[in-house]
Each structure stands twice: as C-alpha cells, then as structure tokens.
Amino acid sequence: FTPSHASPDDFRQCLTASGVPCPLVYEQSSPSFTPLLLSSIMNQRFTANTTVRPRWIIAPTNASHVQAAVVCGRRHGVRIRVRSGGHDYEGLSYSSRRPETFAVVDLSSLRAIHVDRQNSTAWVESGATLGELYYAVAQASGNQLAFPAGLCPTIGVGGHLSGGGFGTLLRKHGLAADNVLDAVLVDAMGRVLDRDAMGEDVFWAIRGGGGESFGVVLSWQVRLVPVPPTVTAFRIPVTVDDGAIDAVTRWQEVAPAFPDDLFVRVLLQNQTATFEALFLGTCDALLPVMRCRFRELGMRMNRTDCQEMTWIQSVPYFGMGAGATVEDILNRTAATKAYTKMTSDYVRQAIHRDTWESIFSGWLAKPEAGIMILDPYGAAIAGVPEAATPFPHRAGVLYNIQYVNLWFVAGGGAAQMRWVRDLYAFMEPYVTSSPREAYFNYRDLDLGENVVAGNVSSYEGGKVWGEKYFRDNYRRLAAAKDTIDPEDYFRNEQSIPPLGASK
Ligand code: FDA
C-alpha cells in the first residue's frame, strides 16, 4: 500500500468495475454526502468544517461491496475507515486527525439479525444497533433471552463488540465480547474469513482489541443469556447533605461484591450521587439484599423505589429519557447529540472518604463540572482470565470511572474539556498505575497517538496508549496484527501497530 497519488477517479472507477453500484458511493460534491456523514456522528466536536473528512462514503449493502472497497482502496492508495454506529468518542470511524485521503465504509445498511431461539444464539450484522439487537432477541424469545452489552441503544454493534462492551448485565454475564462465538471479517486482502479461516489469534484480537485494526467485521455470532420474567430497577439520588459521601465510600466495597444478579452503578453530578440499579429478580428479593449488604442506601429504600419490569423494558429505562418506550429503542437517531469530552480510569483500591469529600466540594462544585460515572465490576467480568480476551481489566478491579462532560454550543467547551483533563490529573494517585488503565471503548486520544515510521505504525510508539487499554495483551494484539495486516493498511490514530521488527 502506498498513499494516494492516483487520480480520485481511479478509486471510483475501480469500485464501479468491481460491482459497487454508483448510488452506494457518495462523493463530497454529492448533496447526500453531508447528511449521510452527519447522520450517525455522536460527538458534535467532529462535525466542524475543520475536521478532516472522508473523500467518499461507501454504503455497502452486501459483503462484496466491502471487499471491493478494501481491494480498490489498496490498489489506488486510499485508506478506509469503518463506521457502524458512529459513537466513537474521538470520531475515528469517520474523521482523521491528520490530512489524509480516505473513504468511510458506513455499515448502517448491513444490520440483519437472525435469532436461533433453540440454541440461544444470534447472528447480527455490524451495522445493527444494540437497541435493534435487544429488541429482536426479546421478540424472538418471548422475553426469555437477552444480550449483555451497553446501555445506550443507538450504539453500533460493530464498534461496541470489537471494543469490549459492558452494561447492566456485566456482573452476571460479562462483556459483549465475552459472548462472541464466531465472526465474519473482510481482511486487508479483501478475503471474507470466519473464525476458522481467520485463525484463533485474530479471532481473539477482534473481541476487545478493536476491529478497525484487523479488517472490517461484517457480522458476529453471539451467545444469548437467560433473563427472568421480572427484573427490578431503581434510581435513587442522595445529596451530600443527606450522606452521599458515606454512601459512595461504602459503595466501592459492596458493589463489586454483591451477588452477580445485582448491578448498582453511581452517577456523581453537582452535589448528588444517583444510585442506579438493575436486579435480576423481584423487589421482594432485592430489598433484603440492599438492607443487609448496603445499609447506607438500603435502609432508606422502600417498595416505592422499586420499578418491576421485563428486561427489555429496562433498556429504555437506563438508556433513554423518561417516558421512552421499548419501541423507542429501535430509533437509530434518538440519542441526544452533544459536544463531548470523555476519558476513563480503573480503581483497584477503594478511594478514601476524604478524597470523595474534596471531589464533591471541589471538582463537582465547579460551574463547568461534568459527571463521573462509576460502574462496578467483580463477579462474571472478574472470572475471565486477563489473557482470555484483549480486555484486561478483570480480577481485582473494583470499578470503572468514566469522566464525562458535554456542551451544546459550537466552538465552546474549553472549560469543560479542561475540567475533564484537570480532574483526570488530580485522580492519578487514587487509580491504577503502571500502567494507568483505561477502557478502549471510551477512547481518548489524550492517552497518545500512533507514530508512523516507514509507513507502518510503530509498536514501541503505540505502547504509550496500548498498554493502558490492554496491559500485557498489547503485545499479543500487535502479533495478531502482524499475521493479518503486516502492511498496516487498516490504520488510525490508535490502531494496533504490527509487531514487525520488534518480534
Ligand atoms: P463507531 O462506528 O464510531 O466505531 C468505533 C470504532 O470501531 C472505530 O474505530 C471504527 O472504525 C471501529 N469499527 C466500527 N465498526 C467496525 C466494524 N464493523 N469492523 C471493524 N471496525 C469497526 N460503551 C460501553 O461499553 N457501555 C456503554 O454503556 C456505553 N455507552 C455509551 C453511550 C454513548 C452515548 C456513547 C457515545 C458511547 C457509549 N459507549 C459505551 C462507548 C461505545 O461502546 C463505543 O464508542 C463503541 O466503539 C461504539 O461503537 P459504534 O459502532 O457505535 O462506533
């Protein structure tokens, strides 16, 4: 692969000659180009005119169109970026930090879902959203099965499953990536490979290491999990004046050790800690657990706090605004679009009460403050060995912290971005170190970007961000990259470099 010096027409003509119908290829000059580009951009920071945009968007309707995009891209020096749901925090599925001629392969038309009720499995194409998957599984199984993945129903299956993926079922059933049984990938040669054909190292790599480094994942076979007819959700705000600091301090110890059918997360905003929970059972079974194991919250709970529902009803409850219905989770554009800055941390040792006090009185009291979201780990997610998938944040992790800030005015956000960065710096002594761990699906380019040497991303250069996301699994990811894409065709600012000369 050599970067493009060819005429742009060559790429386009190659696509046509390879059977990609003209209406599926959008040039920048086409009136439909910008609406299609913007259609699934979640982070509005990357809608600005200064963002490096693709030269073409290809919207494949079958596998051969994806193969043609890759083969023509390589032949004519055009890189491709793959977009499924467009939720990447740094916009890497449709934009570039550096000037570059590239095409986006937008998979949103490839979103078929086939549920095999008998075997509790499903095949899902990457362009489906989590909401579409959850809905199809609930329908086909009469609400008896679900899939353990993220809370926001508009997330794309392609990016989410390949980057890990966790939500309310994580303590009972682990990550989305832990429940992948097979996948179909178009590699840099344009070949269509299933699990057997891609080999176990590549199959290992795309379950948490990010699909974009290895090819285009067309579809996934997933294991579905049983859910009871009734689940219980609650959302209880506790203010600082009412004991939030003690409750959060205690939560750190109890939430990762709860029975695996109880998930209690905390959102810290302003002077309030809001405890949100999903319990795989009834309110009658939940209340004694809360009162015995987490008195700071349990003793103030009563039946009116509980909302009993089916699991599929819990999806809009957690992932959408008040009043959203189960049908609303099928709306691919329902999510509120904002300008955002996010990053993440992991905590292996509970943070002292005094620190929580200064977080509330200092950081969360600022006018530009955002939100801290604490998701408890333990149980199933901790039961998987660290090397079983690229996702290494397993046994010993108490919880994940996500720092979130958003704003709604173009060109604004300087104070909000600074808040995230300064709070991240402040948290250093209290979170994991050497490496300071981060969650790959909460991508943050502040952690580092690839260094390209000799037209290949450098393995050594990638360590700075790679070991934060993957710890020791970074090296094995680079080895897998070496076997499937040694020339580094599938590349972005945080793609896995080939191990190459570092072998
Ligand atoms: P997008 O299409 O932007 O792709 C993300 C990355 O994956 C890009 O690098 C892209 O190239 C690559 N990619 C996408 N499809 C591919 C394919 N088919 N083959 C190869 N590479 C592919 N996470 C979580 O674990 N739990 C949660 O609850 C949430 N909640 C949440 C809410 C909101 C509002 C946002 C914006 C994000 C989250 N996330 C999350 C993070 C989310 O899991 C993460 O951003 C996913 O990568 C998004 O996947 P998409 O396909 O939507 O993104």
Short mmCIF file of C-alpha atoms in Angstrom, two decimals, residues 78-460:
data_model
loop_
_atom_site.label_atom_id
_atom_site.label_comp_id
_atom_site.label_asym_id
_atom_site.label_seq_id
_atom_site.Cartn_x
_atom_site.Cartn_y
_atom_site.Cartn_z
CA VAL A 78 -6.99 5.11 -0.43
CA ARG A 79 -7.33 4.04 3.21
CA ILE A 80 -10.72 3.19 4.60
CA ARG A 81 -12.29 3.81 7.98
CA VAL A 82 -15.21 1.69 9.09
CA ARG A 83 -18.29 3.08 10.75
CA SER A 84 -21.07 1.07 12.36
CA GLY A 85 -22.89 3.26 14.90
CA GLY A 86 -20.65 6.36 14.82
CA HIS A 87 -20.35 6.57 18.64
CA ASP A 88 -16.54 6.66 18.76
CA TYR A 89 -15.63 9.32 21.34
CA GLU A 90 -12.83 10.65 19.13
CA GLY A 91 -14.68 10.27 15.84
CA LEU A 92 -12.10 7.88 14.41
CA SER A 93 -14.67 5.93 12.39
CA TYR A 94 -15.29 8.88 10.06
CA SER A 95 -12.58 11.52 10.58
CA SER A 96 -8.82 11.79 10.71
CA ARG A 97 -6.55 13.96 12.86
CA ARG A 98 -4.01 14.30 10.06
CA PRO A 99 -4.64 15.34 6.46
CA GLU A 100 -5.36 12.12 4.62
CA THR A 101 -7.32 10.87 1.59
CA PHE A 102 -9.66 8.20 2.86
CA ALA A 103 -13.09 6.67 2.38
CA VAL A 104 -15.62 5.71 5.04
CA VAL A 105 -17.33 2.36 4.74
CA ASP A 106 -20.62 3.01 6.50
CA LEU A 107 -22.22 -0.27 7.53
CA SER A 108 -25.59 1.09 8.62
CA SER A 109 -27.41 -0.79 5.83
CA LEU A 110 -25.89 -4.09 6.92
CA ARG A 111 -27.96 -4.75 10.01
CA ALA A 112 -29.74 -8.08 9.68
CA ILE A 113 -30.34 -10.08 12.87
CA HIS A 114 -31.17 -13.80 12.99
CA VAL A 115 -32.02 -15.25 16.38
CA ASP A 116 -31.67 -19.00 16.93
CA ARG A 117 -34.04 -19.47 19.85
CA GLN A 118 -33.29 -23.21 20.10
CA ASN A 119 -29.57 -22.74 20.67
CA SER A 120 -29.73 -19.34 22.41
CA THR A 121 -27.50 -17.72 19.80
CA ALA A 122 -27.88 -15.00 17.19
CA TRP A 123 -26.07 -13.73 14.12
CA VAL A 124 -26.04 -9.95 13.99
CA GLU A 125 -24.54 -7.71 11.33
CA SER A 126 -22.22 -4.93 12.50
CA GLY A 127 -24.45 -2.07 11.32
CA ALA A 128 -27.27 -3.05 13.67
CA THR A 129 -27.63 -1.01 16.83
CA LEU A 130 -27.71 -2.52 20.31
CA GLY A 131 -31.36 -1.44 20.54
CA GLU A 132 -32.21 -3.40 17.38
CA LEU A 133 -30.37 -6.45 18.71
CA TYR A 134 -32.02 -6.30 22.16
CA TYR A 135 -35.44 -5.86 20.59
CA ALA A 136 -35.04 -8.76 18.13
CA VAL A 137 -33.81 -11.09 20.87
CA ALA A 138 -36.66 -10.20 23.23
CA GLN A 139 -39.24 -10.67 20.46
CA ALA A 140 -37.88 -13.98 19.24
CA SER A 141 -37.54 -15.45 22.73
CA GLY A 142 -40.74 -14.18 24.33
CA ASN A 143 -38.63 -12.04 26.71
CA GLN A 144 -36.66 -15.02 27.97
CA LEU A 145 -33.30 -14.12 26.44
CA ALA A 146 -31.12 -11.02 26.29
CA PHE A 147 -27.62 -9.97 25.25
CA PRO A 148 -25.14 -8.44 27.73
CA ALA A 149 -23.90 -5.15 26.25
CA GLY A 150 -24.00 -1.36 26.67
CA LEU A 151 -26.75 0.88 27.99
CA CYS A 152 -27.24 3.26 25.09
CA PRO A 153 -29.45 1.63 22.42
CA THR A 154 -28.07 3.67 19.49
CA ILE A 155 -24.52 2.26 19.83
CA GLY A 156 -23.41 0.23 16.81
CA VAL A 157 -22.74 -3.48 17.22
CA GLY A 158 -19.53 -3.27 15.13
CA GLY A 159 -17.54 -0.87 17.29
CA HIS A 160 -19.04 -1.98 20.58
CA LEU A 161 -18.42 -5.73 20.35
CA SER A 162 -14.95 -5.28 18.93
CA GLY A 163 -14.00 -2.88 21.75
CA GLY A 164 -15.39 -4.87 24.73
CA GLY A 165 -18.86 -3.62 25.64
CA PHE A 166 -20.45 -3.59 29.10
CA GLY A 167 -23.80 -2.70 30.59
CA THR A 168 -26.31 -3.73 33.23
CA LEU A 169 -25.70 -7.47 32.76
CA LEU A 170 -21.91 -7.25 33.08
CA ARG A 171 -21.74 -8.74 36.58
CA LYS A 172 -23.89 -11.73 35.65
CA HIS A 173 -22.70 -12.38 32.09
CA GLY A 174 -19.52 -10.36 31.44
CA LEU A 175 -18.74 -8.25 28.39
CA ALA A 176 -20.39 -8.32 25.00
CA ALA A 177 -17.03 -9.51 23.65
CA ASP A 178 -17.01 -12.41 26.15
CA ASN A 179 -20.17 -13.67 24.48
CA VAL A 180 -18.99 -13.70 20.86
CA LEU A 181 -18.85 -17.20 19.36
CA ASP A 182 -17.90 -16.50 15.74
CA ALA A 183 -17.43 -13.55 13.40
CA VAL A 184 -17.06 -12.79 9.70
CA LEU A 185 -14.24 -10.43 8.75
CA VAL A 186 -13.07 -8.86 5.49
CA ASP A 187 -9.29 -8.64 5.76
CA ALA A 188 -6.78 -6.36 4.03
CA MET A 189 -6.59 -8.77 1.07
CA GLY A 190 -10.34 -8.49 0.61
CA ARG A 191 -10.95 -12.06 1.77
CA VAL A 192 -14.09 -12.99 3.73
CA LEU A 193 -12.98 -15.01 6.76
CA ASP A 194 -14.93 -16.73 9.51
CA ARG A 195 -13.45 -17.77 12.86
CA ASP A 196 -11.77 -20.89 11.48
CA ALA A 197 -10.37 -19.09 8.47
CA MET A 198 -9.08 -16.02 10.32
CA GLY A 199 -7.45 -18.19 12.99
CA GLU A 200 -7.69 -18.03 16.78
CA ASP A 201 -5.24 -15.15 17.25
CA VAL A 202 -7.19 -12.77 15.03
CA PHE A 203 -10.50 -14.02 16.43
CA TRP A 204 -9.09 -13.32 19.90
CA ALA A 205 -7.96 -9.84 18.84
CA ILE A 206 -11.30 -8.61 17.45
CA ARG A 207 -13.07 -9.40 20.74
CA GLY A 208 -11.91 -6.33 22.64
CA GLY A 209 -8.87 -5.15 20.68
CA GLY A 210 -10.88 -3.04 18.22
CA GLY A 211 -12.00 -4.44 14.86
CA GLU A 212 -10.64 -1.48 12.90
CA SER A 213 -7.03 -2.64 13.25
CA PHE A 214 -7.71 -6.03 11.69
CA GLY A 215 -10.29 -5.55 8.96
CA VAL A 216 -14.00 -4.94 8.56
CA VAL A 217 -16.13 -7.18 10.77
CA LEU A 218 -19.31 -7.86 8.83
CA SER A 219 -21.19 -9.93 11.39
CA TRP A 220 -21.00 -11.65 14.74
CA GLN A 221 -22.44 -14.83 16.20
CA VAL A 222 -23.28 -14.19 19.83
CA ARG A 223 -24.36 -16.23 22.84
CA LEU A 224 -27.67 -15.09 24.29
CA VAL A 225 -28.29 -15.23 28.01
CA PRO A 226 -31.42 -16.07 30.04
CA VAL A 227 -33.23 -13.30 31.91
CA PRO A 228 -36.05 -13.77 34.45
CA PRO A 229 -39.60 -12.62 33.63
CA THR A 230 -39.31 -9.81 36.19
CA VAL A 231 -36.33 -7.58 36.85
CA THR A 232 -36.22 -4.64 39.26
CA ALA A 233 -34.70 -1.26 38.57
CA PHE A 234 -34.22 1.72 40.81
CA ARG A 235 -32.76 5.20 40.63
CA ILE A 236 -32.15 6.88 43.99
CA PRO A 237 -30.49 10.29 44.32
CA VAL A 238 -28.63 11.03 47.54
CA THR A 239 -27.33 14.54 48.17
CA VAL A 240 -24.14 15.40 50.00
CA ASP A 241 -26.22 16.88 52.82
CA ASP A 242 -28.05 13.59 53.05
CA GLY A 243 -24.99 11.32 53.21
CA ALA A 244 -23.77 10.93 49.61
CA ILE A 245 -20.10 10.88 50.62
CA ASP A 246 -20.52 7.99 53.07
CA ALA A 247 -22.74 6.14 50.60
CA VAL A 248 -20.22 6.44 47.73
CA THR A 249 -17.32 5.50 50.01
CA ARG A 250 -19.16 2.37 51.09
CA TRP A 251 -20.43 1.58 47.58
CA GLN A 252 -16.86 0.99 46.43
CA GLU A 253 -16.56 -2.05 48.71
CA VAL A 254 -20.03 -3.52 48.42
CA ALA A 255 -20.99 -3.04 44.76
CA PRO A 256 -18.21 -5.24 43.29
CA ALA A 257 -19.01 -7.94 45.87
CA PHE A 258 -22.80 -8.06 45.51
CA PRO A 259 -24.44 -11.25 44.23
CA ASP A 260 -23.91 -11.42 40.48
CA ASP A 261 -27.54 -10.66 39.70
CA LEU A 262 -27.28 -7.18 41.21
CA PHE A 263 -25.69 -4.25 39.37
CA VAL A 264 -25.60 -0.88 41.17
CA ARG A 265 -23.79 2.00 39.45
CA VAL A 266 -23.39 5.60 40.65
CA LEU A 267 -23.55 8.88 38.76
CA LEU A 268 -21.93 11.82 40.52
CA GLN A 269 -23.15 15.22 39.38
CA ASN A 270 -23.24 18.54 41.24
CA GLN A 271 -23.78 17.64 44.90
CA THR A 272 -25.70 14.42 44.27
CA ALA A 273 -24.82 10.75 43.91
CA THR A 274 -27.52 8.93 41.97
CA PHE A 275 -27.54 5.17 42.50
CA GLU A 276 -28.98 3.28 39.53
CA ALA A 277 -29.55 -0.45 39.76
CA LEU A 278 -30.74 -3.47 37.87
CA PHE A 279 -31.59 -6.60 39.84
CA LEU A 280 -32.42 -9.86 38.05
CA GLY A 281 -35.40 -10.66 40.25
CA THR A 282 -38.27 -9.10 42.17
CA CYS A 283 -38.34 -6.16 44.56
CA ASP A 284 -39.15 -8.55 47.44
CA ALA A 285 -35.92 -10.41 46.79
CA LEU A 286 -33.89 -7.22 46.29
CA LEU A 287 -34.82 -5.25 49.42
CA PRO A 288 -33.30 -7.64 51.99
CA VAL A 289 -30.04 -7.78 49.99
CA MET A 290 -29.81 -3.98 49.92
CA ARG A 291 -30.67 -3.62 53.62
CA CYS A 292 -28.18 -6.25 54.71
CA ARG A 293 -25.29 -5.52 52.33
CA PHE A 294 -25.54 -1.79 51.70
CA ARG A 295 -27.21 -0.17 54.68
CA GLU A 296 -26.25 3.40 53.67
CA LEU A 297 -28.69 3.06 50.75
CA GLY A 298 -30.76 0.03 51.72
CA MET A 299 -32.11 1.49 54.96
CA ARG A 300 -33.60 4.44 53.11
CA MET A 301 -35.19 2.24 50.40
CA ASN A 302 -38.73 1.01 50.31
CA ARG A 303 -41.02 -0.68 47.83
CA THR A 304 -41.91 2.56 46.08
CA ASP A 305 -38.29 2.93 44.94
CA CYS A 306 -38.51 -0.36 43.04
CA GLN A 307 -39.73 -0.50 39.46
CA GLU A 308 -40.52 -4.02 38.36
CA MET A 309 -40.44 -4.64 34.62
CA THR A 310 -39.21 -7.01 31.92
CA TRP A 311 -35.55 -6.89 30.94
CA ILE A 312 -36.37 -5.30 27.59
CA GLN A 313 -38.29 -2.54 29.41
CA SER A 314 -35.15 -1.85 31.43
CA VAL A 315 -33.34 -0.88 28.20
CA PRO A 316 -35.20 2.44 27.67
CA TYR A 317 -35.29 2.93 31.47
CA PHE A 318 -31.49 3.06 31.63
CA GLY A 319 -30.57 4.13 28.13
CA MET A 320 -33.12 6.80 27.21
CA GLY A 321 -35.03 9.72 28.70
CA ALA A 322 -38.06 9.45 30.96
CA GLY A 323 -41.16 8.11 29.23
CA ALA A 324 -39.29 6.25 26.46
CA THR A 325 -40.92 3.02 25.34
CA VAL A 326 -39.50 -0.31 24.23
CA GLU A 327 -40.24 0.61 20.58
CA ASP A 328 -38.16 3.78 21.01
CA ILE A 329 -35.01 1.69 21.31
CA LEU A 330 -35.37 0.98 17.56
CA ASN A 331 -34.91 4.67 16.77
CA ARG A 332 -31.34 4.89 15.47
CA THR A 333 -31.13 8.65 15.88
CA ALA A 334 -32.80 9.00 19.28
CA ALA A 335 -29.68 9.78 21.31
CA THR A 336 -29.07 13.37 22.37
CA LYS A 337 -26.19 14.70 20.31
CA ALA A 338 -23.77 16.97 22.12
CA TYR A 339 -20.19 18.17 22.03
CA THR A 340 -18.37 15.85 24.41
CA LYS A 341 -15.08 15.04 26.08
CA MET A 342 -14.70 11.77 27.95
CA THR A 343 -11.99 9.65 29.46
CA SER A 344 -11.76 6.73 31.88
CA ASP A 345 -9.92 5.15 34.79
CA TYR A 346 -9.97 1.92 36.75
CA VAL A 347 -9.92 1.61 40.54
CA ARG A 348 -8.42 -1.43 42.27
CA GLN A 349 -8.21 0.04 45.79
CA ALA A 350 -11.13 1.90 47.34
CA ILE A 351 -10.66 5.66 47.44
CA HIS A 352 -10.61 7.26 50.90
CA ARG A 353 -13.59 9.22 52.16
CA ASP A 354 -11.53 12.45 52.38
CA THR A 355 -10.82 12.28 48.66
CA TRP A 356 -14.51 11.89 47.87
CA GLU A 357 -15.16 14.90 50.04
CA SER A 358 -12.73 17.00 48.04
CA ILE A 359 -14.13 15.68 44.75
CA PHE A 360 -17.60 16.80 45.75
CA SER A 361 -16.61 20.10 47.33
CA GLY A 362 -14.04 21.00 44.67
CA TRP A 363 -14.45 19.33 41.29
CA LEU A 364 -18.17 18.67 41.21
CA ALA A 365 -18.98 22.11 42.60
CA LYS A 366 -17.38 23.98 39.69
CA PRO A 367 -19.76 25.68 37.25
CA GLU A 368 -18.23 23.80 34.30
CA ALA A 369 -18.32 20.44 36.10
CA GLY A 370 -19.42 17.32 34.25
CA ILE A 371 -20.36 13.87 35.51
CA MET A 372 -18.44 10.94 36.97
CA ILE A 373 -19.99 7.55 36.22
CA LEU A 374 -18.84 4.64 38.38
CA ASP A 375 -19.61 1.15 37.02
CA PRO A 376 -18.97 -1.78 39.40
CA TYR A 377 -17.05 -4.83 38.18
CA GLY A 378 -16.48 -8.15 40.00
CA ALA A 379 -18.49 -11.37 39.52
CA ALA A 380 -18.56 -12.61 35.88
CA ILE A 381 -16.33 -9.90 34.45
CA ALA A 382 -13.65 -10.77 37.03
CA GLY A 383 -14.00 -14.51 36.45
CA VAL A 384 -12.45 -14.39 32.98
CA PRO A 385 -8.62 -14.68 32.88
CA GLU A 386 -6.85 -11.47 31.87
CA ALA A 387 -5.38 -13.03 28.72
CA ALA A 388 -8.60 -14.72 27.56
CA THR A 389 -9.57 -11.62 25.56
CA PRO A 390 -7.70 -8.35 24.87
CA PHE A 391 -9.77 -6.62 27.61
CA PRO A 392 -7.53 -6.92 30.70
CA HIS A 393 -9.48 -5.14 33.44
CA ARG A 394 -10.61 -8.27 35.26
CA ALA A 395 -9.94 -9.77 38.71
CA GLY A 396 -9.09 -7.12 41.28
CA VAL A 397 -10.80 -4.22 39.52
CA LEU A 398 -13.42 -2.68 41.80
CA TYR A 399 -14.94 -0.33 39.28
CA ASN A 400 -14.55 1.78 36.15
CA ILE A 401 -14.75 5.56 36.28
CA GLN A 402 -15.93 7.48 33.25
CA TYR A 403 -15.38 11.24 33.26
CA VAL A 404 -17.97 12.90 31.04
CA ASN A 405 -18.50 16.50 30.09
CA LEU A 406 -20.79 17.93 27.45
CA TRP A 407 -21.85 21.22 25.98
CA PHE A 408 -24.19 22.35 23.25
CA VAL A 409 -22.54 25.38 21.64
CA ALA A 410 -20.25 25.06 18.62
CA GLY A 411 -16.79 26.38 19.39
CA GLY A 412 -17.41 26.24 23.15
CA GLY A 413 -16.23 23.64 25.59
CA ALA A 414 -12.79 24.92 26.57
CA ALA A 415 -13.70 25.00 30.28
CA GLN A 416 -15.48 21.63 30.10
CA MET A 417 -12.52 19.96 28.35
CA ARG A 418 -10.15 21.45 30.90
CA TRP A 419 -12.33 20.15 33.74
CA VAL A 420 -12.04 16.58 32.40
CA ARG A 421 -8.29 16.87 31.88
CA ASP A 422 -7.59 18.51 35.24
CA LEU A 423 -9.76 16.07 37.17
CA TYR A 424 -8.01 13.19 35.37
CA ALA A 425 -4.65 14.64 36.50
CA PHE A 426 -5.95 15.04 40.07
CA MET A 427 -7.14 11.41 40.19
CA GLU A 428 -3.75 9.92 39.37
CA PRO A 429 -2.78 8.90 42.95
CA TYR A 430 -6.13 7.18 43.54
CA VAL A 431 -6.47 4.95 40.49
CA THR A 432 -4.47 2.19 38.79
CA SER A 433 -0.86 2.87 37.88
CA SER A 434 1.94 1.32 35.79
CA PRO A 435 0.04 1.32 33.57
CA ARG A 436 -2.80 3.65 34.40
CA GLU A 437 -5.60 1.54 32.91
CA ALA A 438 -8.26 2.89 30.57
CA TYR A 439 -11.23 1.37 28.74
CA PHE A 440 -10.70 1.09 24.99
CA ASN A 441 -14.35 1.75 24.12
CA TYR A 442 -14.06 5.08 25.97
CA ARG A 443 -11.42 6.16 23.53
CA ASP A 444 -9.29 9.18 24.42
CA LEU A 445 -6.55 10.48 22.13
CA ASP A 446 -5.02 12.38 25.08
CA LEU A 447 -3.59 8.97 26.06
CA GLY A 448 -1.41 9.01 22.96
CA GLU A 449 -1.43 8.57 19.21
CA ASN A 450 0.43 6.30 16.86
CA VAL A 451 3.79 7.27 15.49
CA VAL A 452 4.23 6.20 11.89
CA ALA A 453 7.74 5.14 10.90
CA GLY A 454 8.49 3.84 7.40
CA ASN A 455 4.76 3.87 6.51
CA VAL A 456 3.91 1.48 9.37
CA SER A 457 2.69 2.43 12.87
CA SER A 458 5.41 1.85 15.42
CA TYR A 459 4.89 -0.90 18.00
CA GLU A 460 7.09 0.91 20.53
#
